mmCIF file of C-alpha atoms in Angstrom:
data_model
loop_
_atom_site.group_PDB
_atom_site.id
_atom_site.type_symbol
_atom_site.label_atom_id
_atom_site.label_comp_id
_atom_site.label_asym_id
_atom_site.label_seq_id
_atom_site.Cartn_x
_atom_site.Cartn_y
_atom_site.Cartn_z
ATOM 1 C CA MET A 14 -76.166 60.311 -54.587
ATOM 2 C CA SER A 15 -78.952 59.642 -57.319
ATOM 3 C CA SER A 16 -81.726 62.383 -58.061
ATOM 4 C CA ASP A 17 -84.241 60.384 -56.082
ATOM 5 C CA ALA A 18 -82.138 58.935 -53.110
ATOM 6 C CA SER A 19 -82.704 57.972 -49.552
ATOM 7 C CA VAL A 20 -80.557 57.899 -46.415
ATOM 8 C CA PRO A 21 -81.384 57.532 -42.781
ATOM 9 C CA ILE A 22 -79.201 60.921 -42.124
ATOM 10 C CA VAL A 23 -78.451 63.997 -43.928
ATOM 11 C CA ILE A 24 -75.417 66.410 -42.748
ATOM 12 C CA VAL A 25 -75.871 69.707 -44.365
ATOM 13 C CA GLY A 26 -72.221 71.762 -44.177
ATOM 14 C CA ALA A 27 -68.823 70.101 -44.076
ATOM 15 C CA GLY A 28 -67.068 72.806 -41.926
ATOM 16 C CA GLN A 29 -66.092 72.286 -38.096
ATOM 17 C CA ALA A 30 -69.508 71.312 -36.985
ATOM 18 C CA GLY A 31 -70.366 68.954 -39.652
ATOM 19 C CA LEU A 32 -67.316 67.057 -39.706
ATOM 20 C CA ALA A 33 -67.326 66.780 -35.950
ATOM 21 C CA VAL A 34 -70.736 65.319 -36.137
ATOM 22 C CA ALA A 35 -69.691 62.708 -39.006
ATOM 23 C CA TYR A 36 -66.590 61.522 -36.932
ATOM 24 C CA TYR A 37 -68.755 60.571 -34.059
ATOM 25 C CA LEU A 38 -71.376 58.743 -36.188
ATOM 26 C CA ARG A 39 -68.789 56.937 -37.628
ATOM 27 C CA THR A 40 -67.755 55.774 -34.090
ATOM 28 C CA PHE A 41 -70.920 54.606 -33.455
ATOM 29 C CA GLU A 42 -70.299 52.278 -36.689
ATOM 30 C CA LEU A 43 -72.488 54.418 -39.220
ATOM 31 C CA ILE A 44 -71.156 54.149 -42.404
ATOM 32 C CA PRO A 45 -70.722 57.286 -44.804
ATOM 33 C CA GLY A 46 -72.550 56.986 -47.855
ATOM 34 C CA ARG A 47 -75.031 54.231 -46.503
ATOM 35 C CA ASP A 48 -75.991 55.512 -43.270
ATOM 36 C CA PHE A 49 -75.500 59.060 -43.487
ATOM 37 C CA VAL A 50 -74.827 61.597 -46.397
ATOM 38 C CA LEU A 51 -72.641 64.867 -45.802
ATOM 39 C CA PHE A 52 -73.501 67.589 -48.604
ATOM 40 C CA ASP A 53 -71.052 70.670 -48.760
ATOM 41 C CA ARG A 54 -71.623 73.759 -51.286
ATOM 42 C CA GLY A 55 -68.180 74.577 -51.181
ATOM 43 C CA PRO A 56 -65.993 73.784 -54.102
ATOM 44 C CA ASP A 57 -63.310 72.141 -51.738
ATOM 45 C CA ALA A 58 -62.548 71.335 -47.985
ATOM 46 C CA GLY A 59 -62.350 73.858 -45.307
ATOM 47 C CA GLY A 60 -65.869 75.051 -44.887
ATOM 48 C CA ALA A 61 -66.013 78.914 -44.453
ATOM 49 C CA TRP A 62 -62.246 79.020 -44.192
ATOM 50 C CA GLN A 63 -61.679 78.361 -47.787
ATOM 51 C CA HIS A 64 -63.387 81.813 -48.660
ATOM 52 C CA ARG A 65 -61.342 83.686 -46.177
ATOM 53 C CA TRP A 66 -59.018 86.420 -47.711
ATOM 54 C CA ALA A 67 -55.625 85.584 -48.415
ATOM 55 C CA GLY A 68 -53.647 87.817 -45.504
ATOM 56 C CA LEU A 69 -55.446 86.116 -42.696
ATOM 57 C CA ARG A 70 -52.959 83.775 -40.550
ATOM 58 C CA LEU A 71 -53.656 81.484 -37.955
ATOM 59 C CA GLY A 72 -53.472 83.104 -34.534
ATOM 60 C CA SER A 73 -54.660 86.438 -35.790
ATOM 61 C CA ALA A 74 -58.364 85.616 -34.819
ATOM 62 C CA HIS A 75 -60.094 83.528 -32.258
ATOM 63 C CA ARG A 76 -58.035 80.228 -31.984
ATOM 64 C CA VAL A 77 -58.926 77.087 -34.413
ATOM 65 C CA ASN A 78 -59.002 74.354 -32.388
ATOM 66 C CA ASP A 79 -58.385 70.734 -33.488
ATOM 67 C CA LEU A 80 -61.153 68.403 -34.854
ATOM 68 C CA PRO A 81 -61.991 65.202 -33.163
ATOM 69 C CA GLY A 82 -59.460 62.371 -34.052
ATOM 70 C CA MET A 83 -57.246 64.672 -36.245
ATOM 71 C CA SER A 84 -54.140 63.774 -33.925
ATOM 72 C CA GLU A 85 -54.435 60.227 -35.812
ATOM 73 C CA LEU A 86 -53.221 62.064 -38.726
ATOM 74 C CA GLY A 87 -50.471 63.658 -36.762
ATOM 75 C CA LEU A 88 -51.804 67.200 -37.511
ATOM 76 C CA SER A 89 -52.722 70.223 -35.139
ATOM 77 C CA PHE A 90 -53.701 73.646 -35.826
ATOM 78 C CA ALA A 91 -51.370 74.598 -32.648
ATOM 79 C CA THR A 92 -48.203 73.475 -34.592
ATOM 80 C CA ALA A 93 -49.184 74.721 -38.222
ATOM 81 C CA ASP A 94 -47.194 76.825 -40.417
ATOM 82 C CA ARG A 95 -48.224 80.306 -39.165
ATOM 83 C CA THR A 96 -46.800 81.941 -42.039
ATOM 84 C CA ARG A 97 -49.302 80.397 -44.612
ATOM 85 C CA PRO A 98 -52.575 81.940 -45.312
ATOM 86 C CA ALA A 99 -55.009 80.324 -42.657
ATOM 87 C CA ARG A 100 -57.449 79.298 -45.639
ATOM 88 C CA ASP A 101 -54.918 77.237 -47.128
ATOM 89 C CA VAL A 102 -53.794 75.606 -43.656
ATOM 90 C CA VAL A 103 -57.349 74.765 -42.769
ATOM 91 C CA THR A 104 -58.360 73.606 -46.235
ATOM 92 C CA GLU A 105 -55.282 71.215 -46.216
ATOM 93 C CA TYR A 106 -55.979 69.763 -43.120
ATOM 94 C CA TYR A 107 -59.746 69.258 -43.501
ATOM 95 C CA ARG A 108 -59.219 67.646 -46.910
ATOM 96 C CA ARG A 109 -56.809 65.292 -45.402
ATOM 97 C CA TYR A 110 -59.447 64.766 -42.382
ATOM 98 C CA GLU A 111 -62.023 63.657 -44.802
ATOM 99 C CA GLU A 112 -59.823 61.559 -46.677
ATOM 100 C CA HIS A 113 -58.481 59.801 -43.677
ATOM 101 C CA PHE A 114 -61.833 59.089 -41.874
ATOM 102 C CA ASP A 115 -63.483 58.329 -45.534
ATOM 103 C CA LEU A 116 -66.255 60.759 -44.623
ATOM 104 C CA ARG A 117 -67.252 60.925 -48.692
ATOM 105 C CA VAL A 118 -68.399 64.303 -48.568
ATOM 106 C CA VAL A 119 -70.530 65.191 -51.830
ATOM 107 C CA ARG A 120 -69.545 68.614 -53.101
ATOM 108 C CA PRO A 121 -70.655 71.096 -54.566
ATOM 109 C CA VAL A 122 -74.043 70.538 -53.404
ATOM 110 C CA THR A 123 -76.314 73.389 -52.196
ATOM 111 C CA VAL A 124 -79.295 72.543 -50.056
ATOM 112 C CA THR A 125 -81.918 74.862 -51.022
ATOM 113 C CA ALA A 126 -85.014 73.626 -49.007
ATOM 114 C CA VAL A 127 -85.713 71.043 -46.619
ATOM 115 C CA PHE A 128 -89.657 70.087 -46.203
ATOM 116 C CA ASN A 129 -91.954 67.418 -44.965
ATOM 117 C CA ARG A 130 -93.311 64.912 -47.377
ATOM 118 C CA ARG A 131 -95.692 62.296 -45.320
ATOM 119 C CA ALA A 132 -93.354 61.169 -42.409
ATOM 120 C CA ASP A 133 -89.956 61.710 -44.357
ATOM 121 C CA LEU A 134 -87.871 64.634 -44.331
ATOM 122 C CA VAL A 135 -87.052 65.545 -48.184
ATOM 123 C CA VAL A 136 -83.786 67.855 -48.676
ATOM 124 C CA ARG A 137 -83.934 69.616 -51.890
ATOM 125 C CA SER A 138 -80.387 70.698 -53.551
ATOM 126 C CA ALA A 139 -78.611 71.447 -56.451
ATOM 127 C CA SER A 140 -74.970 71.128 -57.892
ATOM 128 C CA PRO A 141 -73.350 72.357 -61.165
ATOM 129 C CA GLY A 142 -74.078 70.104 -64.098
ATOM 130 C CA PHE A 143 -76.719 67.943 -62.344
ATOM 131 C CA GLY A 144 -79.318 70.173 -61.436
ATOM 132 C CA ASP A 145 -82.009 70.144 -58.940
ATOM 133 C CA HIS A 146 -82.278 66.778 -56.863
ATOM 134 C CA GLU A 147 -83.921 65.280 -53.783
ATOM 135 C CA THR A 148 -82.890 63.040 -50.952
ATOM 136 C CA THR A 149 -85.055 61.728 -48.484
ATOM 137 C CA ALA A 150 -84.181 61.116 -44.690
ATOM 138 C CA ARG A 151 -85.730 60.380 -41.462
ATOM 139 C CA LEU A 152 -82.931 62.702 -39.536
ATOM 140 C CA LEU A 153 -81.366 65.897 -40.643
ATOM 141 C CA VAL A 154 -78.125 67.916 -39.167
ATOM 142 C CA ASN A 155 -77.959 71.383 -40.195
ATOM 143 C CA ALA A 156 -74.145 72.445 -40.019
ATOM 144 C CA SER A 157 -74.271 74.951 -42.651
ATOM 145 C CA GLY A 158 -72.704 77.834 -40.518
ATOM 146 C CA THR A 159 -72.909 81.735 -41.144
ATOM 147 C CA TRP A 160 -70.601 82.242 -43.849
ATOM 148 C CA GLY A 161 -73.230 82.465 -46.453
ATOM 149 C CA ALA A 162 -75.562 84.956 -44.292
ATOM 150 C CA PRO A 163 -73.749 88.103 -44.142
ATOM 151 C CA PHE A 164 -75.150 90.772 -41.763
ATOM 152 C CA VAL A 165 -75.044 94.263 -42.865
ATOM 153 C CA PRO A 166 -77.088 96.657 -40.435
ATOM 154 C CA HIS A 167 -79.369 99.536 -41.937
ATOM 155 C CA TYR A 168 -78.061 103.147 -41.657
ATOM 156 C CA PRO A 169 -79.936 106.176 -43.723
ATOM 157 C CA GLY A 170 -78.338 106.930 -47.036
ATOM 158 C CA ALA A 171 -76.617 103.850 -47.356
ATOM 159 C CA ALA A 172 -78.270 103.048 -50.976
ATOM 160 C CA SER A 173 -77.067 106.927 -51.750
ATOM 161 C CA PHE A 174 -73.499 106.109 -51.519
ATOM 162 C CA ALA A 175 -71.373 106.623 -54.278
ATOM 163 C CA GLY A 176 -68.236 104.702 -53.365
ATOM 164 C CA GLN A 177 -67.891 100.693 -52.757
ATOM 165 C CA GLN A 178 -69.630 99.053 -49.959
ATOM 166 C CA LEU A 179 -68.803 95.256 -48.975
ATOM 167 C CA HIS A 180 -69.182 92.936 -46.031
ATOM 168 C CA THR A 181 -66.481 90.890 -44.491
ATOM 169 C CA SER A 182 -67.374 88.201 -47.087
ATOM 170 C CA GLY A 183 -66.323 89.885 -50.005
ATOM 171 C CA TYR A 184 -63.015 91.231 -48.804
ATOM 172 C CA ARG A 185 -60.021 89.761 -50.671
ATOM 173 C CA ALA A 186 -57.011 91.510 -50.395
ATOM 174 C CA ALA A 187 -55.563 94.717 -48.913
ATOM 175 C CA GLY A 188 -54.136 95.749 -52.353
ATOM 176 C CA ASP A 189 -57.880 96.406 -53.799
ATOM 177 C CA PHE A 190 -58.225 99.582 -51.600
ATOM 178 C CA ALA A 191 -54.648 101.150 -52.138
ATOM 179 C CA GLY A 192 -54.747 104.909 -52.441
ATOM 180 C CA ARG A 193 -58.549 104.991 -51.270
ATOM 181 C CA LYS A 194 -60.584 106.525 -48.146
ATOM 182 C CA VAL A 195 -61.681 103.593 -46.348
ATOM 183 C CA VAL A 196 -64.153 103.550 -43.158
ATOM 184 C CA VAL A 197 -64.333 99.905 -41.398
ATOM 185 C CA VAL A 198 -67.506 99.402 -39.572
ATOM 186 C CA GLY A 199 -67.424 96.625 -36.710
ATOM 187 C CA GLY A 200 -66.025 95.954 -33.360
ATOM 188 C CA GLY A 201 -64.630 92.162 -33.691
ATOM 189 C CA THR A 202 -61.268 90.496 -34.858
ATOM 190 C CA SER A 203 -62.089 90.698 -38.806
ATOM 191 C CA ALA A 204 -62.504 94.697 -38.350
ATOM 192 C CA ILE A 205 -59.044 94.871 -36.450
ATOM 193 C CA GLY A 206 -57.543 92.401 -38.958
ATOM 194 C CA PHE A 207 -58.701 94.798 -41.898
ATOM 195 C CA LEU A 208 -57.355 97.957 -40.010
ATOM 196 C CA LEU A 209 -53.916 96.622 -39.675
ATOM 197 C CA GLU A 210 -53.720 95.183 -43.135
ATOM 198 C CA LEU A 211 -54.762 98.706 -44.573
ATOM 199 C CA GLU A 212 -52.856 100.986 -42.429
ATOM 200 C CA HIS A 213 -50.076 101.540 -44.783
ATOM 201 C CA VAL A 214 -52.157 100.924 -48.063
ATOM 202 C CA ALA A 215 -55.367 103.133 -47.692
ATOM 203 C CA ALA A 216 -55.085 106.887 -48.055
ATOM 204 C CA GLU A 217 -57.353 107.437 -45.202
ATOM 205 C CA LEU A 218 -58.654 105.039 -42.624
ATOM 206 C CA THR A 219 -61.397 105.473 -40.040
ATOM 207 C CA TRP A 220 -62.867 102.895 -37.821
ATOM 208 C CA ALA A 221 -66.533 103.271 -36.488
ATOM 209 C CA SER A 222 -67.771 100.688 -34.053
ATOM 210 C CA ARG A 223 -71.380 100.548 -32.357
ATOM 211 C CA ARG A 224 -70.304 99.678 -29.118
ATOM 212 C CA PRO A 225 -66.942 100.390 -27.136
ATOM 213 C CA ILE A 226 -64.220 98.074 -27.870
ATOM 214 C CA ASP A 227 -63.843 95.844 -24.932
ATOM 215 C CA TRP A 228 -60.019 95.358 -25.012
ATOM 216 C CA VAL A 229 -58.886 91.910 -23.079
ATOM 217 C CA HIS A 230 -54.994 92.267 -21.980
ATOM 218 C CA THR A 231 -54.366 88.628 -22.745
ATOM 219 C CA GLU A 232 -53.342 86.809 -25.963
ATOM 220 C CA GLN A 233 -55.854 84.077 -25.563
ATOM 221 C CA LEU A 234 -59.812 84.269 -24.102
ATOM 222 C CA GLU A 235 -60.028 83.923 -20.437
ATOM 223 C CA LEU A 236 -61.947 81.076 -19.734
ATOM 224 C CA GLU A 237 -64.176 82.852 -17.452
ATOM 225 C CA GLY A 238 -65.254 85.100 -20.145
ATOM 226 C CA ALA A 239 -65.529 82.588 -22.965
ATOM 227 C CA SER A 240 -67.673 80.620 -20.714
ATOM 228 C CA ALA A 241 -69.967 83.651 -20.119
ATOM 229 C CA ALA A 242 -70.181 84.270 -23.952
ATOM 230 C CA VAL A 243 -71.261 80.365 -24.555
ATOM 231 C CA ALA A 244 -73.825 80.696 -21.706
ATOM 232 C CA ALA A 245 -75.394 83.640 -23.219
ATOM 233 C CA GLN A 246 -75.631 82.096 -26.569
ATOM 234 C CA ASP A 247 -77.272 78.872 -24.918
ATOM 235 C CA GLU A 248 -79.614 80.835 -22.997
ATOM 236 C CA ALA A 249 -80.721 82.550 -26.146
ATOM 237 C CA ALA A 250 -80.771 79.607 -28.148
ATOM 238 C CA ARG A 251 -83.027 77.573 -25.734
ATOM 239 C CA SER A 252 -85.225 80.585 -25.120
ATOM 240 C CA GLY A 253 -85.339 80.805 -29.412
ATOM 241 C CA ARG A 254 -84.432 84.677 -29.416
ATOM 242 C CA ALA A 255 -81.759 85.819 -31.843
ATOM 243 C CA LEU A 256 -78.150 84.838 -31.069
ATOM 244 C CA PRO A 257 -76.025 87.774 -29.582
ATOM 245 C CA SER A 258 -72.581 88.445 -30.656
ATOM 246 C CA ILE A 259 -69.808 86.399 -29.221
ATOM 247 C CA VAL A 260 -67.483 89.180 -29.132
ATOM 248 C CA SER A 261 -69.741 91.127 -26.951
ATOM 249 C CA GLY A 262 -69.417 88.473 -24.420
ATOM 250 C CA THR A 263 -65.695 87.768 -24.675
ATOM 251 C CA GLY A 264 -63.799 90.986 -25.237
ATOM 252 C CA VAL A 265 -61.144 91.238 -27.731
ATOM 253 C CA PRO A 266 -57.689 89.784 -26.447
ATOM 254 C CA VAL A 267 -54.693 92.066 -26.963
ATOM 255 C CA SER A 268 -51.910 90.408 -28.717
ATOM 256 C CA ARG A 269 -48.610 92.038 -29.339
ATOM 257 C CA ARG A 270 -49.418 92.808 -32.695
ATOM 258 C CA ILE A 271 -53.098 94.652 -31.496
ATOM 259 C CA ALA A 272 -51.059 96.268 -28.645
ATOM 260 C CA ALA A 273 -48.780 97.804 -31.067
ATOM 261 C CA GLY A 274 -51.577 99.258 -33.457
ATOM 262 C CA ILE A 275 -53.366 100.666 -30.415
ATOM 263 C CA GLU A 276 -49.804 102.432 -29.443
ATOM 264 C CA ARG A 277 -49.656 103.639 -33.222
ATOM 265 C CA GLY A 278 -53.215 104.897 -33.217
ATOM 266 C CA VAL A 279 -54.692 102.829 -35.997
ATOM 267 C CA LEU A 280 -56.856 100.865 -33.381
ATOM 268 C CA THR A 281 -58.992 103.904 -32.181
ATOM 269 C CA ALA A 282 -62.733 103.350 -32.977
ATOM 270 C CA ARG A 283 -65.251 106.330 -33.073
ATOM 271 C CA PRO A 284 -68.684 106.034 -32.156
ATOM 272 C CA MET A 285 -70.866 105.045 -34.995
ATOM 273 C CA PHE A 286 -71.848 107.472 -37.516
ATOM 274 C CA THR A 287 -75.619 108.760 -37.870
ATOM 275 C CA SER A 288 -75.857 108.469 -41.523
ATOM 276 C CA ILE A 289 -74.190 107.667 -44.902
ATOM 277 C CA GLU A 290 -74.128 109.938 -47.699
ATOM 278 C CA PRO A 291 -72.954 110.015 -51.661
ATOM 279 C CA THR A 292 -69.408 110.584 -50.530
ATOM 280 C CA GLY A 293 -68.771 109.649 -46.980
ATOM 281 C CA VAL A 294 -70.408 109.327 -43.595
ATOM 282 C CA ARG A 295 -71.861 112.014 -41.140
ATOM 283 C CA TRP A 296 -71.233 111.643 -37.406
ATOM 284 C CA ALA A 297 -73.297 112.199 -34.622
ATOM 285 C CA ASP A 298 -71.514 115.848 -33.697
ATOM 286 C CA GLY A 299 -72.172 117.008 -37.516
ATOM 287 C CA SER A 300 -68.386 116.498 -38.704
ATOM 288 C CA PHE A 301 -68.231 114.313 -41.828
ATOM 289 C CA THR A 302 -65.484 111.894 -43.136
ATOM 290 C CA GLU A 303 -64.788 111.385 -46.931
ATOM 291 C CA ALA A 304 -65.053 107.961 -48.053
ATOM 292 C CA ASP A 305 -64.517 106.101 -51.033
ATOM 293 C CA VAL A 306 -65.223 102.465 -49.538
ATOM 294 C CA ILE A 307 -67.213 101.082 -46.366
ATOM 295 C CA ILE A 308 -65.994 97.750 -45.025
ATOM 296 C CA TRP A 309 -69.195 95.980 -43.068
ATOM 297 C CA ALA A 310 -66.876 94.065 -40.430
ATOM 298 C CA THR A 311 -70.550 93.457 -39.024
ATOM 299 C CA GLY A 312 -70.679 89.576 -38.616
ATOM 300 C CA PHE A 313 -73.214 87.123 -39.730
ATOM 301 C CA ARG A 314 -76.388 85.339 -38.910
ATOM 302 C CA PRO A 315 -77.000 81.957 -38.734
ATOM 303 C CA GLU A 316 -77.816 80.264 -42.427
ATOM 304 C CA VAL A 317 -81.082 78.656 -41.706
ATOM 305 C CA ARG A 318 -83.229 79.811 -44.754
ATOM 306 C CA HIS A 319 -83.323 76.292 -46.417
ATOM 307 C CA LEU A 320 -85.217 75.128 -43.085
ATOM 308 C CA ALA A 321 -87.948 78.062 -43.597
ATOM 309 C CA PRO A 322 -90.457 75.314 -44.863
ATOM 310 C CA LEU A 323 -90.178 73.362 -41.601
ATOM 311 C CA LYS A 324 -91.563 76.533 -39.769
ATOM 312 C CA LEU A 325 -88.976 76.152 -36.990
ATOM 313 C CA ARG A 326 -88.400 79.843 -36.190
ATOM 314 C CA ALA A 327 -89.955 81.094 -32.634
ATOM 315 C CA LYS A 328 -91.975 84.290 -31.964
ATOM 316 C CA ALA A 329 -89.123 85.850 -30.548
ATOM 317 C CA GLY A 330 -86.822 85.697 -33.749
ATOM 318 C CA GLY A 331 -84.458 82.496 -33.318
ATOM 319 C CA LEU A 332 -84.850 78.997 -33.318
ATOM 320 C CA VAL A 333 -85.456 77.047 -30.098
ATOM 321 C CA VAL A 334 -82.389 74.754 -29.804
ATOM 322 C CA GLY A 335 -80.945 72.742 -26.781
ATOM 323 C CA ALA A 336 -78.014 70.353 -26.718
ATOM 324 C CA GLY A 337 -78.185 70.988 -30.337
ATOM 325 C CA ALA A 338 -81.463 69.460 -30.898
ATOM 326 C CA SER A 339 -84.563 71.307 -32.428
ATOM 327 C CA TRP A 340 -87.096 71.683 -29.740
ATOM 328 C CA THR A 341 -89.715 72.256 -32.353
ATOM 329 C CA ASP A 342 -88.710 69.239 -34.597
ATOM 330 C CA PRO A 343 -87.055 66.150 -32.832
ATOM 331 C CA ARG A 344 -86.032 65.092 -36.281
ATOM 332 C CA ILE A 345 -83.845 68.434 -36.776
ATOM 333 C CA PHE A 346 -80.294 69.074 -35.169
ATOM 334 C CA LEU A 347 -78.280 71.866 -35.615
ATOM 335 C CA ALA A 348 -74.648 71.701 -34.935
ATOM 336 C CA GLY A 349 -72.802 74.812 -34.601
ATOM 337 C CA TYR A 350 -75.745 76.888 -33.590
ATOM 338 C CA GLY A 351 -75.271 79.250 -30.610
ATOM 339 C CA PRO A 352 -73.198 77.838 -27.904
ATOM 340 C CA GLN A 353 -71.568 75.383 -30.356
ATOM 341 C CA ALA A 354 -70.460 78.042 -32.683
ATOM 342 C CA SER A 355 -66.738 77.836 -31.448
ATOM 343 C CA THR A 356 -64.598 75.364 -32.512
ATOM 344 C CA VAL A 357 -64.326 73.920 -28.790
ATOM 345 C CA GLY A 358 -68.398 74.005 -28.890
ATOM 346 C CA ALA A 359 -68.197 72.164 -32.298
ATOM 347 C CA HIS A 360 -66.240 69.145 -30.864
ATOM 348 C CA ARG A 361 -68.402 68.814 -27.916
ATOM 349 C CA ALA A 362 -71.769 69.150 -29.969
ATOM 350 C CA GLY A 363 -70.414 66.796 -32.352
ATOM 351 C CA ARG A 364 -70.472 63.867 -29.734
ATOM 352 C CA THR A 365 -73.643 65.104 -28.227
ATOM 353 C CA ILE A 366 -75.753 64.884 -31.473
ATOM 354 C CA ALA A 367 -74.499 61.803 -32.576
ATOM 355 C CA ARG A 368 -75.491 60.117 -29.385
ATOM 356 C CA GLN A 369 -78.945 61.645 -29.678
ATOM 357 C CA ILE A 370 -78.841 60.635 -33.261
ATOM 358 C CA VAL A 371 -78.067 56.787 -32.622
ATOM 359 C CA ALA A 372 -80.889 56.267 -29.685
ATOM 360 C CA LEU A 373 -83.568 57.429 -32.266
ATOM 361 C CA LEU A 374 -82.347 55.061 -35.058
#
């Protein structure tokens, strides 16, 4: 795209949600590069998965569902090699998907702002070596996900901690914490994965969670629990409230690996500490645990800062979204937001959003 380009539709993000929308737009005979352009800030295909840590394997977190049309390539995550890093598998499969369907993803491009200029939407972006540029569009699909907006809750004394603090997004390998005293914070699959990886690496390992862990004794999420979690996300999105945690609604499936960790005692969470001190954390009962590292596996928030000029945020703190469409501005669609955040939800939302877009053109 040139620095002064115009296109009917801009899609921001080429993760599972953005690719699903692009696929369905093609099924409606819209042409990539002419009718829509797909911007992605990542250096490669794979969405947020390309940034995940090397020790993560498929099947150790919530299931990764196939993208629509992926069977045409003879690919499925259900039969993928689980000995390879998940990030390598997803990156390879997404790259082959983009090439097969000729989606012409433009990367690396970081969208910095979306704003109005008369009747048009203007998408301001930046890319290495090319600087800032603007693209005008009639409609925008935001599929930027959450990876770029890590959430770390505030705790008294955090700024005084003399050790290392990092979020899930900054975790690279267990070996980085060899011989160190580590506190892992969080109640989801990332926290559990870190604990299992660090069990025989860290000098000491402590797990803290803001809520009791809801163990679900099945290796896959039950349909009823998953449906309830999606319904809670949908209700929050439609009312413009901040989105609840998916794990708080589904619980954590107990795989054989997790069950073994529970039995060994490594997966035993303490209620959250009350404050952080320079050399560790202080608990509600007054006891103290020394720490060299605090890993915040506390999730992410939707990355929508670039949409701020459009003033879409509701008084309740979230965006008002139904069926993937903004109820504040009908030109804006949010793929992968709220109930669409799962890979199943992204598949369904891609089709729903594409149909609405075609009806508006």
